[in-house]
GROMACS .gro file of C-alpha atoms in nm:
model
  232
    1UNK     CA    1   6.857  15.349   3.250
    2UNK     CA    2   6.697  15.342   3.528
    3UNK     CA    3   6.901  14.994   3.597
    4UNK     CA    4   7.215  15.208   3.559
    5UNK     CA    5   7.112  15.483   3.780
    6UNK     CA    6   7.084  15.244   4.069
    7UNK     CA    7   7.398  15.100   4.009
    8UNK     CA    8   7.561  15.436   4.082
    9UNK     CA    9   7.394  15.530   4.329
   10UNK     CA   10   7.484  15.204   4.533
   11UNK     CA   11   7.829  15.240   4.426
   12UNK     CA   12   7.791  15.605   4.569
   13UNK     CA   13   7.620  15.511   4.858
   14UNK     CA   14   7.924  15.212   4.921
   15UNK     CA   15   8.162  15.519   4.874
   16UNK     CA   16   8.053  15.721   5.132
   17UNK     CA   17   8.029  15.405   5.354
   18UNK     CA   18   8.418  15.324   5.325
   19UNK     CA   19   8.543  15.672   5.349
   20UNK     CA   20   8.315  15.665   5.689
   21UNK     CA   21   8.465  15.352   5.817
   22UNK     CA   22   8.798  15.428   5.672
   23UNK     CA   23   8.801  15.792   5.867
   24UNK     CA   24   8.827  15.618   6.199
   25UNK     CA   25   9.128  15.427   6.081
   26UNK     CA   26   9.282  15.833   5.997
   27UNK     CA   27   9.186  15.959   6.342
   28UNK     CA   28   9.370  15.647   6.539
   29UNK     CA   29   9.624  15.676   6.324
   30UNK     CA   30   9.670  16.029   6.334
   31UNK     CA   31   9.667  16.001   6.775
   32UNK     CA   32   9.904  15.737   6.767
   33UNK     CA   33  10.206  15.933   6.471
   34UNK     CA   34  10.144  16.208   6.747
   35UNK     CA   35  10.230  15.943   7.026
   36UNK     CA   36  10.538  15.876   6.865
   37UNK     CA   37  10.663  16.239   6.754
   38UNK     CA   38  10.622  16.319   7.155
   39UNK     CA   39  10.780  15.970   7.328
   40UNK     CA   40  11.036  15.981   7.060
   41UNK     CA   41  11.169  15.632   7.055
   42UNK     CA   42  11.005  15.600   7.447
   43UNK     CA   43  10.820  15.314   7.403
   44UNK     CA   44  10.659  15.343   7.739
   45UNK     CA   45  10.607  15.731   7.741
   46UNK     CA   46  10.421  15.643   7.388
   47UNK     CA   47  10.218  15.369   7.537
   48UNK     CA   48  10.116  15.671   7.856
   49UNK     CA   49  10.047  15.884   7.623
   50UNK     CA   50   9.790  15.663   7.443
   51UNK     CA   51   9.663  15.557   7.706
   52UNK     CA   52   9.574  15.920   7.809
   53UNK     CA   53   9.372  15.939   7.544
   54UNK     CA   54   9.175  15.648   7.596
   55UNK     CA   55   9.083  15.772   7.895
   56UNK     CA   56   8.973  16.117   7.782
   57UNK     CA   57   8.544  16.162   7.741
   58UNK     CA   58   8.370  16.280   7.446
   59UNK     CA   59   8.368  16.648   7.608
   60UNK     CA   60   8.785  16.624   7.560
   61UNK     CA   61   8.873  16.376   7.267
   62UNK     CA   62   8.614  16.280   7.056
   63UNK     CA   63   8.582  16.196   6.668
   64UNK     CA   64   8.242  16.195   6.505
   65UNK     CA   65   8.118  16.153   6.827
   66UNK     CA   66   8.313  15.856   6.943
   67UNK     CA   67   8.581  15.874   7.220
   68UNK     CA   68   8.916  15.741   7.129
   69UNK     CA   69   8.830  15.383   7.267
   70UNK     CA   70   8.524  15.366   7.055
   71UNK     CA   71   8.722  15.463   6.724
   72UNK     CA   72   8.999  15.159   6.751
   73UNK     CA   73   8.681  14.916   6.822
   74UNK     CA   74   8.604  15.101   6.458
   75UNK     CA   75   8.922  15.109   6.314
   76UNK     CA   76   9.070  14.888   5.972
   77UNK     CA   77   9.125  14.568   6.136
   78UNK     CA   78   9.478  14.427   5.978
   79UNK     CA   79   9.576  14.164   6.183
   80UNK     CA   80   9.922  14.027   6.342
   81UNK     CA   81  10.026  13.935   5.969
   82UNK     CA   82   9.991  14.315   5.845
   83UNK     CA   83   9.985  14.542   6.152
   84UNK     CA   84  10.232  14.339   6.367
   85UNK     CA   85  10.205  14.315   6.736
   86UNK     CA   86  10.310  14.023   6.988
   87UNK     CA   87  10.124  13.679   7.070
   88UNK     CA   88  10.152  13.565   7.369
   89UNK     CA   89  10.046  13.179   7.485
   90UNK     CA   90   9.990  13.197   7.851
   91UNK     CA   91   9.899  12.846   8.032
   92UNK     CA   92   9.684  12.776   8.366
   93UNK     CA   93   9.918  12.616   8.662
   94UNK     CA   94   9.640  12.307   8.740
   95UNK     CA   95   9.922  12.219   8.949
   96UNK     CA   96   9.846  12.505   9.205
   97UNK     CA   97   9.484  12.434   9.111
   98UNK     CA   98   9.488  12.109   9.268
   99UNK     CA   99   9.723  12.185   9.578
  100UNK     CA  100   9.478  12.496   9.651
  101UNK     CA  101   9.151  12.259   9.607
  102UNK     CA  102   9.344  11.983   9.898
  103UNK     CA  103   9.442  12.293  10.124
  104UNK     CA  104   9.780  12.248  10.025
  105UNK     CA  105   9.807  11.903  10.162
  106UNK     CA  106  10.164  11.762  10.300
  107UNK     CA  107  10.072  11.446  10.159
  108UNK     CA  108  10.408  11.225  10.034
  109UNK     CA  109  10.142  11.010   9.779
  110UNK     CA  110   9.986  11.327   9.663
  111UNK     CA  111  10.308  11.600   9.644
  112UNK     CA  112  10.489  11.269   9.489
  113UNK     CA  113  10.201  11.245   9.226
  114UNK     CA  114  10.229  11.604   9.139
  115UNK     CA  115  10.602  11.582   9.082
  116UNK     CA  116  10.583  11.295   8.848
  117UNK     CA  117  10.309  11.438   8.626
  118UNK     CA  118  10.479  11.768   8.607
  119UNK     CA  119  10.814  11.576   8.465
  120UNK     CA  120  10.575  11.373   8.230
  121UNK     CA  121  10.380  11.679   8.068
  122UNK     CA  122  10.679  11.801   7.913
  123UNK     CA  123  10.741  11.505   7.671
  124UNK     CA  124  10.287  11.436   7.677
  125UNK     CA  125  10.071  11.599   7.488
  126UNK     CA  126   9.773  11.450   7.743
  127UNK     CA  127   9.608  11.713   7.994
  128UNK     CA  128   9.778  11.796   8.391
  129UNK     CA  129   9.547  11.631   8.553
  130UNK     CA  130   9.539  11.300   8.398
  131UNK     CA  131   9.922  11.253   8.405
  132UNK     CA  132   9.864  11.351   8.805
  133UNK     CA  133   9.573  11.068   8.849
  134UNK     CA  134   9.780  10.811   8.719
  135UNK     CA  135  10.103  10.891   8.863
  136UNK     CA  136   9.873  10.895   9.210
  137UNK     CA  137   9.708  10.531   9.130
  138UNK     CA  138  10.083  10.381   9.036
  139UNK     CA  139  10.248  10.543   9.332
  140UNK     CA  140   9.987  10.376   9.564
  141UNK     CA  141   9.667  10.203   9.433
  142UNK     CA  142   9.493  10.186   9.710
  143UNK     CA  143   9.508  10.574   9.774
  144UNK     CA  144   9.193  10.789   9.776
  145UNK     CA  145   9.190  11.112   9.652
  146UNK     CA  146   8.869  11.188   9.855
  147UNK     CA  147   9.104  11.193  10.159
  148UNK     CA  148   9.275  11.462  10.014
  149UNK     CA  149   9.017  11.703   9.846
  150UNK     CA  150   8.696  11.601  10.116
  151UNK     CA  151   8.719  11.973  10.184
  152UNK     CA  152   8.440  12.201  10.332
  153UNK     CA  153   8.480  12.357   9.993
  154UNK     CA  154   8.441  12.009   9.837
  155UNK     CA  155   8.169  11.903  10.057
  156UNK     CA  156   7.889  11.883   9.846
  157UNK     CA  157   8.114  11.734   9.555
  158UNK     CA  158   8.303  11.491   9.721
  159UNK     CA  159   8.217  11.269  10.017
  160UNK     CA  160   8.457  10.979  10.213
  161UNK     CA  161   8.296  10.700   9.982
  162UNK     CA  162   8.398  10.891   9.692
  163UNK     CA  163   8.600  10.689   9.400
  164UNK     CA  164   8.925  10.797   9.278
  165UNK     CA  165   8.743  10.835   8.892
  166UNK     CA  166   8.472  11.027   9.083
  167UNK     CA  167   8.726  11.278   9.291
  168UNK     CA  168   8.867  11.336   8.919
  169UNK     CA  169   8.573  11.393   8.762
  170UNK     CA  170   8.508  11.689   8.979
  171UNK     CA  171   8.878  11.833   9.002
  172UNK     CA  172   8.866  11.872   8.629
  173UNK     CA  173   8.482  12.061   8.656
  174UNK     CA  174   8.690  12.282   8.948
  175UNK     CA  175   8.993  12.345   8.635
  176UNK     CA  176   8.787  12.415   8.425
  177UNK     CA  177   8.577  12.691   8.585
  178UNK     CA  178   8.971  12.834   8.695
  179UNK     CA  179   9.077  12.821   8.309
  180UNK     CA  180   8.762  12.987   8.210
  181UNK     CA  181   8.792  13.248   8.552
  182UNK     CA  182   9.184  13.308   8.387
  183UNK     CA  183   9.035  13.373   8.049
  184UNK     CA  184   8.759  13.630   8.211
  185UNK     CA  185   9.026  13.841   8.403
  186UNK     CA  186   9.273  13.865   8.078
  187UNK     CA  187   8.971  14.000   7.866
  188UNK     CA  188   8.869  14.257   8.077
  189UNK     CA  189   9.227  14.385   8.133
  190UNK     CA  190   9.278  14.347   7.786
  191UNK     CA  191   8.966  14.518   7.725
  192UNK     CA  192   9.043  14.788   8.035
  193UNK     CA  193   9.382  14.900   7.862
  194UNK     CA  194   9.251  14.959   7.481
  195UNK     CA  195   9.446  14.738   7.330
  196UNK     CA  196   9.328  14.756   6.970
  197UNK     CA  197   9.142  14.422   6.836
  198UNK     CA  198   9.254  14.164   7.079
  199UNK     CA  199   9.269  13.773   6.976
  200UNK     CA  200   9.191  13.578   7.279
  201UNK     CA  201   9.176  13.202   7.212
  202UNK     CA  202   9.161  12.876   7.446
  203UNK     CA  203   9.363  12.677   7.272
  204UNK     CA  204   9.303  12.279   7.203
  205UNK     CA  205   9.563  12.204   7.462
  206UNK     CA  206   9.377  12.255   7.795
  207UNK     CA  207   9.484  12.566   7.947
  208UNK     CA  208   9.673  12.737   7.711
  209UNK     CA  209   9.546  13.053   7.582
  210UNK     CA  210   9.669  13.244   7.266
  211UNK     CA  211   9.685  13.649   7.285
  212UNK     CA  212   9.730  13.817   7.013
  213UNK     CA  213   9.807  14.197   7.029
  214UNK     CA  214   9.826  14.381   6.717
  215UNK     CA  215  10.033  14.714   6.748
  216UNK     CA  216  10.159  14.625   7.052
  217UNK     CA  217  10.544  14.613   7.061
  218UNK     CA  218  10.665  14.679   7.395
  219UNK     CA  219  10.710  14.379   7.587
  220UNK     CA  220  10.702  14.524   7.886
  221UNK     CA  221  10.350  14.679   7.846
  222UNK     CA  222  10.227  14.336   7.781
  223UNK     CA  223  10.451  14.202   8.070
  224UNK     CA  224  10.244  14.468   8.288
  225UNK     CA  225   9.949  14.417   8.104
  226UNK     CA  226   9.888  14.087   8.168
  227UNK     CA  227  10.071  14.007   8.518
  228UNK     CA  228   9.880  13.981   8.888
  229UNK     CA  229   9.666  13.706   8.728
  230UNK     CA  230   9.637  13.452   8.971
  231UNK     CA  231   9.772  13.040   8.871
  232UNK     CA  232   9.882  13.173   8.519
   0.00000   0.00000   0.00000
C-alpha cells in the first residue's frame, strides 16, 4: 500500500510539472494567435506585433513571472518537422577574407588563383583555401604567399622567410576565426530578435552555417534578421 501511495504521489507530481511546463506553450500560443488576428494575413504586421510583445518588461507583460521571451524559451519544442518554419544555409566568403588579409592585393597570380579556386569550388568538396593554395602553386611554382600576406596585421605570424605551407596554416587559422565570429554574430542577432528555439550549426563543409527557424514563415523577416553580417 505504501508503494501504491508513493506511485500515486509521483504521478500527481509529474502531471503538475507537465501542466506547468505546457502552460508556457499556451501563453505563447495565445500571443501568436492574437498576432495573426491583429495582422489579418499581413506577415510583416504579425512579426511586428510579436516583436512588440517580446520587448515588454515584466511590469507590462508577464506569465508566471516570465517575460514573453522567457516563455518562448520554456515552451514545448516542436522543431521544423512538427511546427514548420524555415532553414537557411549561409557560407562565409573565404575569397573575401583572403582579399582583406592581403590588403586587396592587385597581384596577378593572386587574383588568378582566387578565380580558379572559385571555379573549382563549384564541383569540389575541398575547402576554398586548399583550392586557392593549389591554384597559386600551379600558376607560378616560385611565387611566394609571404610577399602578399606579410602585412602589418599579420607581421607577427608571417615574415619574408615563411614558406607557402606556413602561410596557408596562418591563413587557415584566420579563416577559422572569421567563421567563428560570423557564427557568433548570427546567434546574437537571432537571440536578440527572439526567434523561437533556433538551431544554429556549423556544417561539415568548412564555412557553411545551417540555421533552422521553427515557426518562422516570413522570408523577408529572415532576410532582415540575417542581413548585414560581414563576409556571408
